[in-house]
Structure formats: C-alpha cells, structure tokens
PDB file of C-alpha atoms and ligand atoms in Angstrom:
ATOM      1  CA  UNK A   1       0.000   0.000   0.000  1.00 79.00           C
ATOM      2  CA  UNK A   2       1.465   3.716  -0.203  1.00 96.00           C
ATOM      3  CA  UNK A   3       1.864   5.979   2.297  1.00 98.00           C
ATOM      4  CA  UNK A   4      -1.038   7.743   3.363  1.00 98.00           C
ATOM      5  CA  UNK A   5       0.287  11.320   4.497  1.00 98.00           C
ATOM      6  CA  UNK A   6      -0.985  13.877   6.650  1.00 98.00           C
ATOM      7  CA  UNK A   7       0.812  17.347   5.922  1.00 98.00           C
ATOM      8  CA  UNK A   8       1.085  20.273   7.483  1.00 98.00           C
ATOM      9  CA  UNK A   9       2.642  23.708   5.611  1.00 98.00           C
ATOM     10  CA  UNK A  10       2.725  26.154   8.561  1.00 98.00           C
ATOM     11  CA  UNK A  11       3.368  28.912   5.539  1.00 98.00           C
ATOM     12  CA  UNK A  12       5.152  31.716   7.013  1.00 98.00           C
ATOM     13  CA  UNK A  13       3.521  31.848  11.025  1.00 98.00           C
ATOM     14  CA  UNK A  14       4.305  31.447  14.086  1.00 98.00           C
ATOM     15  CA  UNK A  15       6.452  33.223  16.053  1.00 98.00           C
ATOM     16  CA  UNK A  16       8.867  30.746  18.196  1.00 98.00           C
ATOM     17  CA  UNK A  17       6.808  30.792  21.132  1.00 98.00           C
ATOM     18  CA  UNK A  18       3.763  29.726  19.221  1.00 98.00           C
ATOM     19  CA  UNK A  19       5.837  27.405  17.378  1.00 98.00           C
ATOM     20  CA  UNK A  20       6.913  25.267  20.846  1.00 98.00           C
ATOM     21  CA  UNK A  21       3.517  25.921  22.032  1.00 98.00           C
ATOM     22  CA  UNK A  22       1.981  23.868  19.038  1.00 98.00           C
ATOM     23  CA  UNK A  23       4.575  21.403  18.924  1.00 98.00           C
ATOM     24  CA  UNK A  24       4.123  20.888  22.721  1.00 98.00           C
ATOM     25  CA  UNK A  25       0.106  20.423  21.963  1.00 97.00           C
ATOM     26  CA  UNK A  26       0.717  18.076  19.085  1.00 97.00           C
ATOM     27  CA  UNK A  27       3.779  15.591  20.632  1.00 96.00           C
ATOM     28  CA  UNK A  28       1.741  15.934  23.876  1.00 94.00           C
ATOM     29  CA  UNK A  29       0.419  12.138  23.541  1.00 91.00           C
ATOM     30  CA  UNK A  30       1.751  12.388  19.750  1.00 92.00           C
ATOM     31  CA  UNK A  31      -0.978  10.511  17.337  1.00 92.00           C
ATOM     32  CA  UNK A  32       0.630   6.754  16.863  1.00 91.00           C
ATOM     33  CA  UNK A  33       0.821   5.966  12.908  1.00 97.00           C
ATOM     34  CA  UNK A  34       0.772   2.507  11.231  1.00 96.00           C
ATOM     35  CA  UNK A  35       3.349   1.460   8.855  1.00 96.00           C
ATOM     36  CA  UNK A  36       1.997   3.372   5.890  1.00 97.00           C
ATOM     37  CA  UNK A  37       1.021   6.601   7.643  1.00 98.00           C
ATOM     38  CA  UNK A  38       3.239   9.714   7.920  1.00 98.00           C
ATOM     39  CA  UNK A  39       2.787  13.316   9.470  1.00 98.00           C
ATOM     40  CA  UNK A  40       4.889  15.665   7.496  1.00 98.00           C
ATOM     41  CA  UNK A  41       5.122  19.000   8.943  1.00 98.00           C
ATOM     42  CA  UNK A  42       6.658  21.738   6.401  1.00 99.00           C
ATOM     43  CA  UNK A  43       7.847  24.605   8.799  1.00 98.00           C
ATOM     44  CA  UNK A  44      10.051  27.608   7.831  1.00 98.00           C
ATOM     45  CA  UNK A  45      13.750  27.060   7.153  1.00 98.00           C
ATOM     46  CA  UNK A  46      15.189  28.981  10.943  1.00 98.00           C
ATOM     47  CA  UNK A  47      12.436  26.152  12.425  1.00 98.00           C
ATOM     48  CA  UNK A  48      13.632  23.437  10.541  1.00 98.00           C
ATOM     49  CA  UNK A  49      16.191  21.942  13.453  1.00 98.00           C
ATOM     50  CA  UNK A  50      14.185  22.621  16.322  1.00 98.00           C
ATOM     51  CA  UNK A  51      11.530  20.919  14.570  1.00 98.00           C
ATOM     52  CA  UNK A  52      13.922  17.670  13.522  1.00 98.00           C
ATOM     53  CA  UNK A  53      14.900  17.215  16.878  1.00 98.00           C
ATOM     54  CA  UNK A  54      11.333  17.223  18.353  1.00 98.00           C
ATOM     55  CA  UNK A  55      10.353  14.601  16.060  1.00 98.00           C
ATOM     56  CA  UNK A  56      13.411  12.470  16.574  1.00 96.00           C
ATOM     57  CA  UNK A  57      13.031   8.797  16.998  1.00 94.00           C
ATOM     58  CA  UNK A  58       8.999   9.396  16.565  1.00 96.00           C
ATOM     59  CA  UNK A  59       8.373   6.663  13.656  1.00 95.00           C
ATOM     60  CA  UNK A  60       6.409   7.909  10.723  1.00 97.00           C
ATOM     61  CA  UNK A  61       7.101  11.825  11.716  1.00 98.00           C
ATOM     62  CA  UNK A  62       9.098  14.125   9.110  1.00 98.00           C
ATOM     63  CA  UNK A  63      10.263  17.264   8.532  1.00 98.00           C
ATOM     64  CA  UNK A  64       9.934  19.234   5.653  1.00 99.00           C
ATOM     65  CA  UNK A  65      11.137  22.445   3.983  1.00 99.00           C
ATOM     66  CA  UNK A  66       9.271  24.906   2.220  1.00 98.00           C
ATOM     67  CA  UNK A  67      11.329  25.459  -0.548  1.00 98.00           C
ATOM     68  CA  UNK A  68      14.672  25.233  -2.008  1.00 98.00           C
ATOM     69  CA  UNK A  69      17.009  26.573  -4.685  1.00 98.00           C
ATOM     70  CA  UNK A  70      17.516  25.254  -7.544  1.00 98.00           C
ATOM     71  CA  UNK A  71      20.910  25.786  -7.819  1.00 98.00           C
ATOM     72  CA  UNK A  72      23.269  23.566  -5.484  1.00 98.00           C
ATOM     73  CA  UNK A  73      25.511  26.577  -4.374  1.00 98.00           C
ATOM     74  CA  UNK A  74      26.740  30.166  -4.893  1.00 98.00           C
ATOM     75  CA  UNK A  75      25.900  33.557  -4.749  1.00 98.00           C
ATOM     76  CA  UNK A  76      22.772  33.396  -4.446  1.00 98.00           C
ATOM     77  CA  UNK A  77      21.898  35.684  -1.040  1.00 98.00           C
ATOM     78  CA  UNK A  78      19.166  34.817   1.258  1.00 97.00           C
ATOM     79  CA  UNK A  79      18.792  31.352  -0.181  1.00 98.00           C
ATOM     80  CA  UNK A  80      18.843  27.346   0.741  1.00 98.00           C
ATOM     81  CA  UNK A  81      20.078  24.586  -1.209  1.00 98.00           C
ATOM     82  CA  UNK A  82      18.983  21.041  -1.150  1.00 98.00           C
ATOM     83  CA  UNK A  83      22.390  19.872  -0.244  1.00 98.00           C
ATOM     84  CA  UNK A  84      22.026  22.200   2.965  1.00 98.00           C
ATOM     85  CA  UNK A  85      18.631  20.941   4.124  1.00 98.00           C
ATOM     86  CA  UNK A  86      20.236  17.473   3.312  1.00 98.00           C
ATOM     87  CA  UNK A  87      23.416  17.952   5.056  1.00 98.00           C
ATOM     88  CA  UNK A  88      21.076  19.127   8.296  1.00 98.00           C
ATOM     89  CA  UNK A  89      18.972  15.739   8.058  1.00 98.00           C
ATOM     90  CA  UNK A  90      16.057  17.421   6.703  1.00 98.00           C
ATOM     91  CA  UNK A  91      14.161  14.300   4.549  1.00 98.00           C
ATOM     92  CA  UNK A  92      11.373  16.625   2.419  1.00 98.00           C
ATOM     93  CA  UNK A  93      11.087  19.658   0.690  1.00 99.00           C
ATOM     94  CA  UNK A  94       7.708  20.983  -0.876  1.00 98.00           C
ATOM     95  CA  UNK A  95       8.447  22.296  -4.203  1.00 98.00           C
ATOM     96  CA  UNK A  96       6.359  24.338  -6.736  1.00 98.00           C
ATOM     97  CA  UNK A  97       3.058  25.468  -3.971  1.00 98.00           C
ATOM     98  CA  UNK A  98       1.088  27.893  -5.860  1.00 97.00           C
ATOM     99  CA  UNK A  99       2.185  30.794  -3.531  1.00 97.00           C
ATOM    100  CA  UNK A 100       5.363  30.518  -4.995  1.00 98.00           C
ATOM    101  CA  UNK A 101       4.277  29.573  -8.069  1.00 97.00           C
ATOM    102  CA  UNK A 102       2.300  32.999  -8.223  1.00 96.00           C
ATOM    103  CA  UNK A 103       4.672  35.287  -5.541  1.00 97.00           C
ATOM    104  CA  UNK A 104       8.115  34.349  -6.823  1.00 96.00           C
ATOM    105  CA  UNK A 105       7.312  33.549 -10.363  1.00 97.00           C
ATOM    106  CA  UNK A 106       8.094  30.083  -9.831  1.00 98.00           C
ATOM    107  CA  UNK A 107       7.941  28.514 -13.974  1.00 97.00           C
ATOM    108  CA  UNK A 108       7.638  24.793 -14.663  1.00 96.00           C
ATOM    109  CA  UNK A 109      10.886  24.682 -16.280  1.00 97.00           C
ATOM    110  CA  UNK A 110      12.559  25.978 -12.626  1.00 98.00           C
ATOM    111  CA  UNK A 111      10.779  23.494 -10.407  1.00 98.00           C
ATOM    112  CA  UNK A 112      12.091  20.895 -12.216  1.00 98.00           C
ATOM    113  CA  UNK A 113      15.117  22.035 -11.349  1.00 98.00           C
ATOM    114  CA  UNK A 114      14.651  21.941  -7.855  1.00 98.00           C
ATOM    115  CA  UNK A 115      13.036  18.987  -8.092  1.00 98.00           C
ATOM    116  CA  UNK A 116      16.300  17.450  -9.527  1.00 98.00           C
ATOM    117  CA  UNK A 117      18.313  19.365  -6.768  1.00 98.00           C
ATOM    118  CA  UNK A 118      16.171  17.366  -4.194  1.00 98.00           C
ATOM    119  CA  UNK A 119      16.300  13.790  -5.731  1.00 98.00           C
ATOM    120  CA  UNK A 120      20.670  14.264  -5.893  1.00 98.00           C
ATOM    121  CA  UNK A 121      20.322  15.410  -2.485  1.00 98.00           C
ATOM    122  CA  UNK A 122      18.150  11.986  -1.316  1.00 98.00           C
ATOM    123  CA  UNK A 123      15.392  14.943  -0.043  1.00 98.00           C
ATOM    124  CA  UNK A 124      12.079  13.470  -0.981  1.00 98.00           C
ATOM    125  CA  UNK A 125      10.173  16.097  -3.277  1.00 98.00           C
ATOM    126  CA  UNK A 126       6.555  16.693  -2.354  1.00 98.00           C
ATOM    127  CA  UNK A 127       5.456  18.364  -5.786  1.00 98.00           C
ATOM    128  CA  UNK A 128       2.474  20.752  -5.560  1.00 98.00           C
ATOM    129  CA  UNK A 129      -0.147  20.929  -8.585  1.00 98.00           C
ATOM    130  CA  UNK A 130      -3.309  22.673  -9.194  1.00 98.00           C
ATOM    131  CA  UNK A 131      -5.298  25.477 -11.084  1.00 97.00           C
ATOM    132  CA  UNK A 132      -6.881  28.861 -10.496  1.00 95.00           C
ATOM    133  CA  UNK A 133     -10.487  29.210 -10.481  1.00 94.00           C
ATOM    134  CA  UNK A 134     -10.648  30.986 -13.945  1.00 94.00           C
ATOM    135  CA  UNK A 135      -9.234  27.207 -15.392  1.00 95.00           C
ATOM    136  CA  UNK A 136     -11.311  25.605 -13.629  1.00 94.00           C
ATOM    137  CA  UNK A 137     -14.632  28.006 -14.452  1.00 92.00           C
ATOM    138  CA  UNK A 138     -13.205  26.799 -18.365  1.00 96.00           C
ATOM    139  CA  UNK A 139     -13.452  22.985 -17.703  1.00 95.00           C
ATOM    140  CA  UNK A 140      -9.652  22.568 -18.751  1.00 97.00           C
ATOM    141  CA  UNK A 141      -8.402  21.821 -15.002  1.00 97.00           C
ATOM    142  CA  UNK A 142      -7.060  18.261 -16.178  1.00 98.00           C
ATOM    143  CA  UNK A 143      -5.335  19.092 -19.189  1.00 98.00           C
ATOM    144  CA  UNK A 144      -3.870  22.143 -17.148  1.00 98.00           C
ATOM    145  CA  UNK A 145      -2.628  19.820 -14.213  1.00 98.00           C
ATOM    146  CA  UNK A 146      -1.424  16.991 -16.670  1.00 98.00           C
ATOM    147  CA  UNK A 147       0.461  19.711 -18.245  1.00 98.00           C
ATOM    148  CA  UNK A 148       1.787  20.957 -14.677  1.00 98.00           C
ATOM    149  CA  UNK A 149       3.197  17.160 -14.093  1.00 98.00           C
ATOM    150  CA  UNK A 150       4.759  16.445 -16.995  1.00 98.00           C
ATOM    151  CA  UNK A 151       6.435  20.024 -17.327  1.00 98.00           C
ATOM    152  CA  UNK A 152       7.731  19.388 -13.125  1.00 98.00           C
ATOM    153  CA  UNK A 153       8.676  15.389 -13.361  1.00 98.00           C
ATOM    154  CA  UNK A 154       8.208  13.401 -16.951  1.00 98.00           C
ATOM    155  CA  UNK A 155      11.821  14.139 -17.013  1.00 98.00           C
ATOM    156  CA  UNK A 156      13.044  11.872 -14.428  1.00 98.00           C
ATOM    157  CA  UNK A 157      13.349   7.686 -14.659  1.00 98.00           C
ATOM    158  CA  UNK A 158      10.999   5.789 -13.259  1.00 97.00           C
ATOM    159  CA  UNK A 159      13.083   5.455 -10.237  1.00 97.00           C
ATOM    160  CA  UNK A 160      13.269   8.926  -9.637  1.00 97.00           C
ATOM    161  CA  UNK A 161       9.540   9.226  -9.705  1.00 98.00           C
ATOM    162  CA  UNK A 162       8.801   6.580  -7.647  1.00 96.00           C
ATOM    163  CA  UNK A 163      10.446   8.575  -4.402  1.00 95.00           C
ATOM    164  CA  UNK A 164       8.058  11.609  -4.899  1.00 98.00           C
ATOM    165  CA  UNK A 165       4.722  12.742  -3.368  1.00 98.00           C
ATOM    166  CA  UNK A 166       2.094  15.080  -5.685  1.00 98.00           C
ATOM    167  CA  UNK A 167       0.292  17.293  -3.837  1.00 98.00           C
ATOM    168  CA  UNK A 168      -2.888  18.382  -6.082  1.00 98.00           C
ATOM    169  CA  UNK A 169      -3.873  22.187  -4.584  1.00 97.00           C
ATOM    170  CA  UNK A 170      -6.858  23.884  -6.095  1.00 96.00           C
ATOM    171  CA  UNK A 171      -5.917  27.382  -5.763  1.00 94.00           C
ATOM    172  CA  UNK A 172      -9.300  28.258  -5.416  1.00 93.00           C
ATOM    173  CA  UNK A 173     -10.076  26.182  -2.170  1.00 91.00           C
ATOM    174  CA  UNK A 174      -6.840  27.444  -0.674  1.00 88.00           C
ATOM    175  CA  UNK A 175      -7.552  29.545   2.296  1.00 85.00           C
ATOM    176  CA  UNK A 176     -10.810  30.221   1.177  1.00 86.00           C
ATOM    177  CA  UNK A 177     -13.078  27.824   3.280  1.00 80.00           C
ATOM    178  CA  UNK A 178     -13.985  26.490   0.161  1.00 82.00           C
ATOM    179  CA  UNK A 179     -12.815  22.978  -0.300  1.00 85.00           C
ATOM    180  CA  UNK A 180     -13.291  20.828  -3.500  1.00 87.00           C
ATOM    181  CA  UNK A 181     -15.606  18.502  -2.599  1.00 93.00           C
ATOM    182  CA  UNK A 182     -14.808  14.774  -2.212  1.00 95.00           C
ATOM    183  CA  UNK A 183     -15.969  13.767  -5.380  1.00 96.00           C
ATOM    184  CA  UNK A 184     -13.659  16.767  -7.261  1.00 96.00           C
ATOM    185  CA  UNK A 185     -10.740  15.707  -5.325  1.00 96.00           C
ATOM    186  CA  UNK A 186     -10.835  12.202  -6.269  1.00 98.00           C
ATOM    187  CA  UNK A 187     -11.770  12.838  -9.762  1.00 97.00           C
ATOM    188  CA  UNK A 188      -8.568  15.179 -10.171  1.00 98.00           C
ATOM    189  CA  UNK A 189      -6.127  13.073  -8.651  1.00 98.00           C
ATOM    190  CA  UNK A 190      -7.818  10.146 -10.342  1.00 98.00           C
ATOM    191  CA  UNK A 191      -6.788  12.058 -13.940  1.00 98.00           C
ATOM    192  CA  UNK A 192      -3.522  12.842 -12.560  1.00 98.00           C
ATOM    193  CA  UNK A 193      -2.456   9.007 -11.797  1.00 98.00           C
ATOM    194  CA  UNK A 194      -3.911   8.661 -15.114  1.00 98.00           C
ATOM    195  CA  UNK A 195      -1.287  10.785 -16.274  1.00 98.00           C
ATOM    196  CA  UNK A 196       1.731   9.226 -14.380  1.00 98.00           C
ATOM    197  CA  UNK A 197       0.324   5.536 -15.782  1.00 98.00           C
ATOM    198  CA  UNK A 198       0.174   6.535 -19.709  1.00 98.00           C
ATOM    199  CA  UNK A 199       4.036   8.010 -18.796  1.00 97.00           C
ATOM    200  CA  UNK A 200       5.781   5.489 -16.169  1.00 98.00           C
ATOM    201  CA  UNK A 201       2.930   2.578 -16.324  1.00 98.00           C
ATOM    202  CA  UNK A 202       0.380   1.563 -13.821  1.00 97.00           C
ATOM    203  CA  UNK A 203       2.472   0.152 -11.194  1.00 97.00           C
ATOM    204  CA  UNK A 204       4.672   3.163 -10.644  1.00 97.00           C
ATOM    205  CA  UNK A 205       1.629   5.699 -10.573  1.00 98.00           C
ATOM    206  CA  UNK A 206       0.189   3.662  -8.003  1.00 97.00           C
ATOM    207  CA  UNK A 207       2.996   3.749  -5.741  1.00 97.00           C
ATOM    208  CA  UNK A 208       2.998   7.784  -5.745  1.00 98.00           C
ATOM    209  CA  UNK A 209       0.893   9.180  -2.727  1.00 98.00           C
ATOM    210  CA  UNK A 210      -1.411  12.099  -4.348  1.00 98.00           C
ATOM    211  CA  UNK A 211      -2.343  14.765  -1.413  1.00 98.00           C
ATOM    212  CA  UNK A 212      -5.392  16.809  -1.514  1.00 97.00           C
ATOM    213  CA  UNK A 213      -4.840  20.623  -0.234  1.00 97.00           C
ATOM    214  CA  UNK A 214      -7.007  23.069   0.010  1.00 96.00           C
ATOM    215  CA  UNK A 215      -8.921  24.154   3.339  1.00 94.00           C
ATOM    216  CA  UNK A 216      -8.461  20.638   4.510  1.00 96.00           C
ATOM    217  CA  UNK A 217     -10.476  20.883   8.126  1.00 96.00           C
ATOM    218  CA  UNK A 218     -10.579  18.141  11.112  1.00 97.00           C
ATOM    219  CA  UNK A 219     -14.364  17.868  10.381  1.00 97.00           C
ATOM    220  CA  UNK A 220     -14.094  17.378   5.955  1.00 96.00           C
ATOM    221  CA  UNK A 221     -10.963  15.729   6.372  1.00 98.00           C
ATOM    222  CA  UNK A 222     -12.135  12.044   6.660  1.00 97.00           C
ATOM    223  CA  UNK A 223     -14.438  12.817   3.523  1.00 97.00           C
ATOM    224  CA  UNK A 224     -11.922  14.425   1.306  1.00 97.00           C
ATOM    225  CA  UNK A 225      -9.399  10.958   2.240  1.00 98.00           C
ATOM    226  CA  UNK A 226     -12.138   8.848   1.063  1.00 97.00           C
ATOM    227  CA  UNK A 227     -11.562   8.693  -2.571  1.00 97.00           C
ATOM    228  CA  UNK A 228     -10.001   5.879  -3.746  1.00 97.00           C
ATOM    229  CA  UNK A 229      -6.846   8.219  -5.011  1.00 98.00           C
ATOM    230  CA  UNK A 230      -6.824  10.614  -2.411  1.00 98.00           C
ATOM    231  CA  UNK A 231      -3.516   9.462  -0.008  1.00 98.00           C
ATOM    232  CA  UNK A 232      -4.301  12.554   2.437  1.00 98.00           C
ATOM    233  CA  UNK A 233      -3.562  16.346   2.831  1.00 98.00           C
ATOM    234  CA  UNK A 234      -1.551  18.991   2.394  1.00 98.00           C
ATOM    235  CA  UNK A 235      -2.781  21.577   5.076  1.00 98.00           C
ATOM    236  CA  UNK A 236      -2.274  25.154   5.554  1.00 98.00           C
ATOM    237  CA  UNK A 237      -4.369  26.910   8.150  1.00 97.00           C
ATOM    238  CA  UNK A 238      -5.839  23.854  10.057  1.00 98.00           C
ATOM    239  CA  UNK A 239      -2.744  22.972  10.667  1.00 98.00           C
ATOM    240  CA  UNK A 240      -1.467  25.246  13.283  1.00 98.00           C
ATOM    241  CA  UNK A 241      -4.322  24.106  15.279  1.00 98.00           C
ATOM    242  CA  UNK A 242      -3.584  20.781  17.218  1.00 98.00           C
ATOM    243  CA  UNK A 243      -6.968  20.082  18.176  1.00 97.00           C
ATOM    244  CA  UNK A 244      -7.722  20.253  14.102  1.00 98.00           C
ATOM    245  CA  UNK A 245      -4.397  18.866  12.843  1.00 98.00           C
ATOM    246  CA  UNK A 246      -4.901  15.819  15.002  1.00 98.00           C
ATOM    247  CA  UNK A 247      -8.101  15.192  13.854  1.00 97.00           C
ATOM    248  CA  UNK A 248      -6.502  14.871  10.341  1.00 98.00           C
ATOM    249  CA  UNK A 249      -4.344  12.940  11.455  1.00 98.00           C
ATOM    250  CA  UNK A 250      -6.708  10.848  12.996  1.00 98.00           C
ATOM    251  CA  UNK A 251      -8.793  10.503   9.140  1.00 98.00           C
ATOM    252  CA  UNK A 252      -5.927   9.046   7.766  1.00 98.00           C
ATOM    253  CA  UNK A 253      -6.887   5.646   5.533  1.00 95.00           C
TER     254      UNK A 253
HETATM  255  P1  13P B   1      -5.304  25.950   3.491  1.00 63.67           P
HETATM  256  O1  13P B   1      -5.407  24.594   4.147  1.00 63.67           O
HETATM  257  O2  13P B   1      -5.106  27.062   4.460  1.00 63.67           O
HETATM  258  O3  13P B   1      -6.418  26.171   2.516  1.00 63.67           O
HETATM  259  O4  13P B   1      -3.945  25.919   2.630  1.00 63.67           O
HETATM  260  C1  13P B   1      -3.710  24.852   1.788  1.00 63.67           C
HETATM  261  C2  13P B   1      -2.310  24.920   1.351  1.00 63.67           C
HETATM  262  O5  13P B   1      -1.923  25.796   0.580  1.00 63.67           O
HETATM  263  C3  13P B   1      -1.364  23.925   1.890  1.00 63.67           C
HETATM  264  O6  13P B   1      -0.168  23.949   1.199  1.00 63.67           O
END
C-alpha cells in the first residue's frame, strides 16, 4: 500500500513561542501511525532543526522544507540549497506550492530544477499541482494539471519518480473555506495518476501518494481521504491548530 500522508505547511507563522507551544500540543500524547502513515510537517527554514529534533526517533514523523534553490551553491543571497537541508537531516522539501508559483514567479521549467536538486540530495520532493479558479470556471483543469506534471517530473526515470509525493492544490479552495468537494478531489487526482500511468505505467503511478490541499479541516478531512486516489492532505491553516491537525491525522486511511 502507499503511504497515506498527513501534511502540514505552517506557511510563514508562528512566532517561536507559538511554534513550541503547538509542537508541545501536538507531541503531547503524539498521534501513533501505522506502517503506511506519515505526518509531514513543512515549517520555515530557521524552524527546521528545532523541529527535527522534536520529532526524533517518533516513527512515521518528518520534517519538511518549504522550498529550495535550484541551484546547489553560490551567490545566491538569502537562499537554501537542497544539499544544505540534506546535510542538516532534513528528509522533504515541498516544491512548486502555488504561492510561490504565483509570488516568486516560480515557472515549470525551474521546479524541475529543484526537483532534480532534491532527488541528488536523497530529499524526498513533495510536488504541488493545481489550477486557479478561472481554469477551472473553463473545464480545462485536467489538461492544465497533466500539463503541470509532466512540465515538473516526466523528465526523471521511473526510479526517480517513484520517491516523490504530488500534492494536487486547487488554488481556489486554498484559504478560502472552500474545499473541493470529495468527489472533485478524487476525480482530479484520479486524472492525474492517469497521467503518471500513460508516462511510467500503472504500477509506478500507483505507488505515488497524491495529497489533496485546500482548506483541509478536522471535520471534511475524513471525507476528502475517502476517494479511492486521495492518499491525504496537504494543510495550511488547520494545521497550526492541534486540536484540528490531530483530527486529520486521525482521518488518515
Ligand atoms: P489551506 O489549508 O489554508 O487552505 O492551505 C492549503 C495549502 O496551501 C497547503 O499547502
């Protein structure tokens, strides 16, 4: 079976008191996992450590980065490489969320960069898809995420894929309170292991955990992780909440 992932992109909040204060509330009795569950919690780079050395020795528990470069060194000011986060025992990175994707004019061609910078590092890509409501309103959302995928990862072997996570992020549920609804989650990730099985056949696209994001909440979360395709969440807002995270957690296949 793959990994069924719950995970959390605290974004840019929380001050370090708030930070301890929610790690405190979520390790406090920490959620157990089985064998193919895994909390991933994608905190900003000067909370990465802290973070790591909370979840130390907690099986199942990871740390992730936001983003990385896509260049392995240089002058590059204010930046992190994936050799960095690697060298510091950091296991994930999230690459290509819309926020960057929109904010820093992140193109297809540079996230599969990064994405490459990740895989020579051994830091596990978790790949972020996903249109804007004025796709969507056209009916082209597949062919616009299909395109997304191939332009991020039909590069890499088949090997290469197989150590990645997609997470498919409607831009229009994120934030919003308005979530795609269980049926529009599975269909979409449905299409996009479609996608991957036409390219890298049907055993490697099912081996690739697809994570729904998009104002993923303790009480829609055991719906939206229904589908079939659905291998959990990517979650923004709900997760700096324990009480909600947990729940997530807890609607984990
Ligand atoms: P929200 O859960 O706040 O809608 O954010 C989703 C997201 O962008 C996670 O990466």
């Amino acid at each position: 079976m793959r990994k069924q992932i719950a995970a959390a992109n605290w974004k840019m909040n929380l001050t370090h008191p708030e930070m301890v204060q929610l790690m405190d509330q979520l390790l406090d009795n920490a959620p157990s996992l089985n064998a193919e569950q895994e909390v991933v919690l994608a905190v900003p780079f000067l909370y990465l450590e802290a973070v790591r050395q909370r979840l130390q020795g907690m099986s199942g528990y990871r740390v992730a980065a936001q983003n990385c470069h896509h260049k392995t060194s240089g002058a590059f000011t204010g930046e992190v490489s994936a050799p960095m986060l690697a060298s510091m025992g950091i296991p994930d990175c999230v690459i290509g969320h819309s926020e960057r994707r929109e904010y820093q004019a992140e193109s297809d061609a540079l996230l599969a960069q990064k994405v490459d910078r990740c895989l020579e590092a051994g830091i596990r890509p978790i790949f972020c898809c996903g249109e804007a409501l004025s796709v969507r309103e056209t009916g082209t959302q597949n062919a616009f995420v299909a395109e997304q995928i191939r332009a991020g990862l039909f590069h890499l072997s088949p090997e290469a894929l197989s150590g990645i996570v997609i997470a498919y992020e409607p831009i229009w549920a994120i934030g919003t309170g308005k979530t795609a609804s269980s049926a529009q989650a599975q269909e979409m990730h449905e299409a996009i292991r479609g996608v991957l099985a036409e390219q890298y056949g049907a055993h490697v696209a099912g081996q690739i955990p697809i994570l729904y994001g998009g104002s993923v909440k303790g009480s829609n979360a055991a719906e939206l992780f229904g589908g079939a395709d659905v291998d959990g969440g990517l979650v923004g807002g709900a997760s700096l909440n324990a009480t909600e995270f947990r729940q997530i957690i807890a609607a984990l296949k």
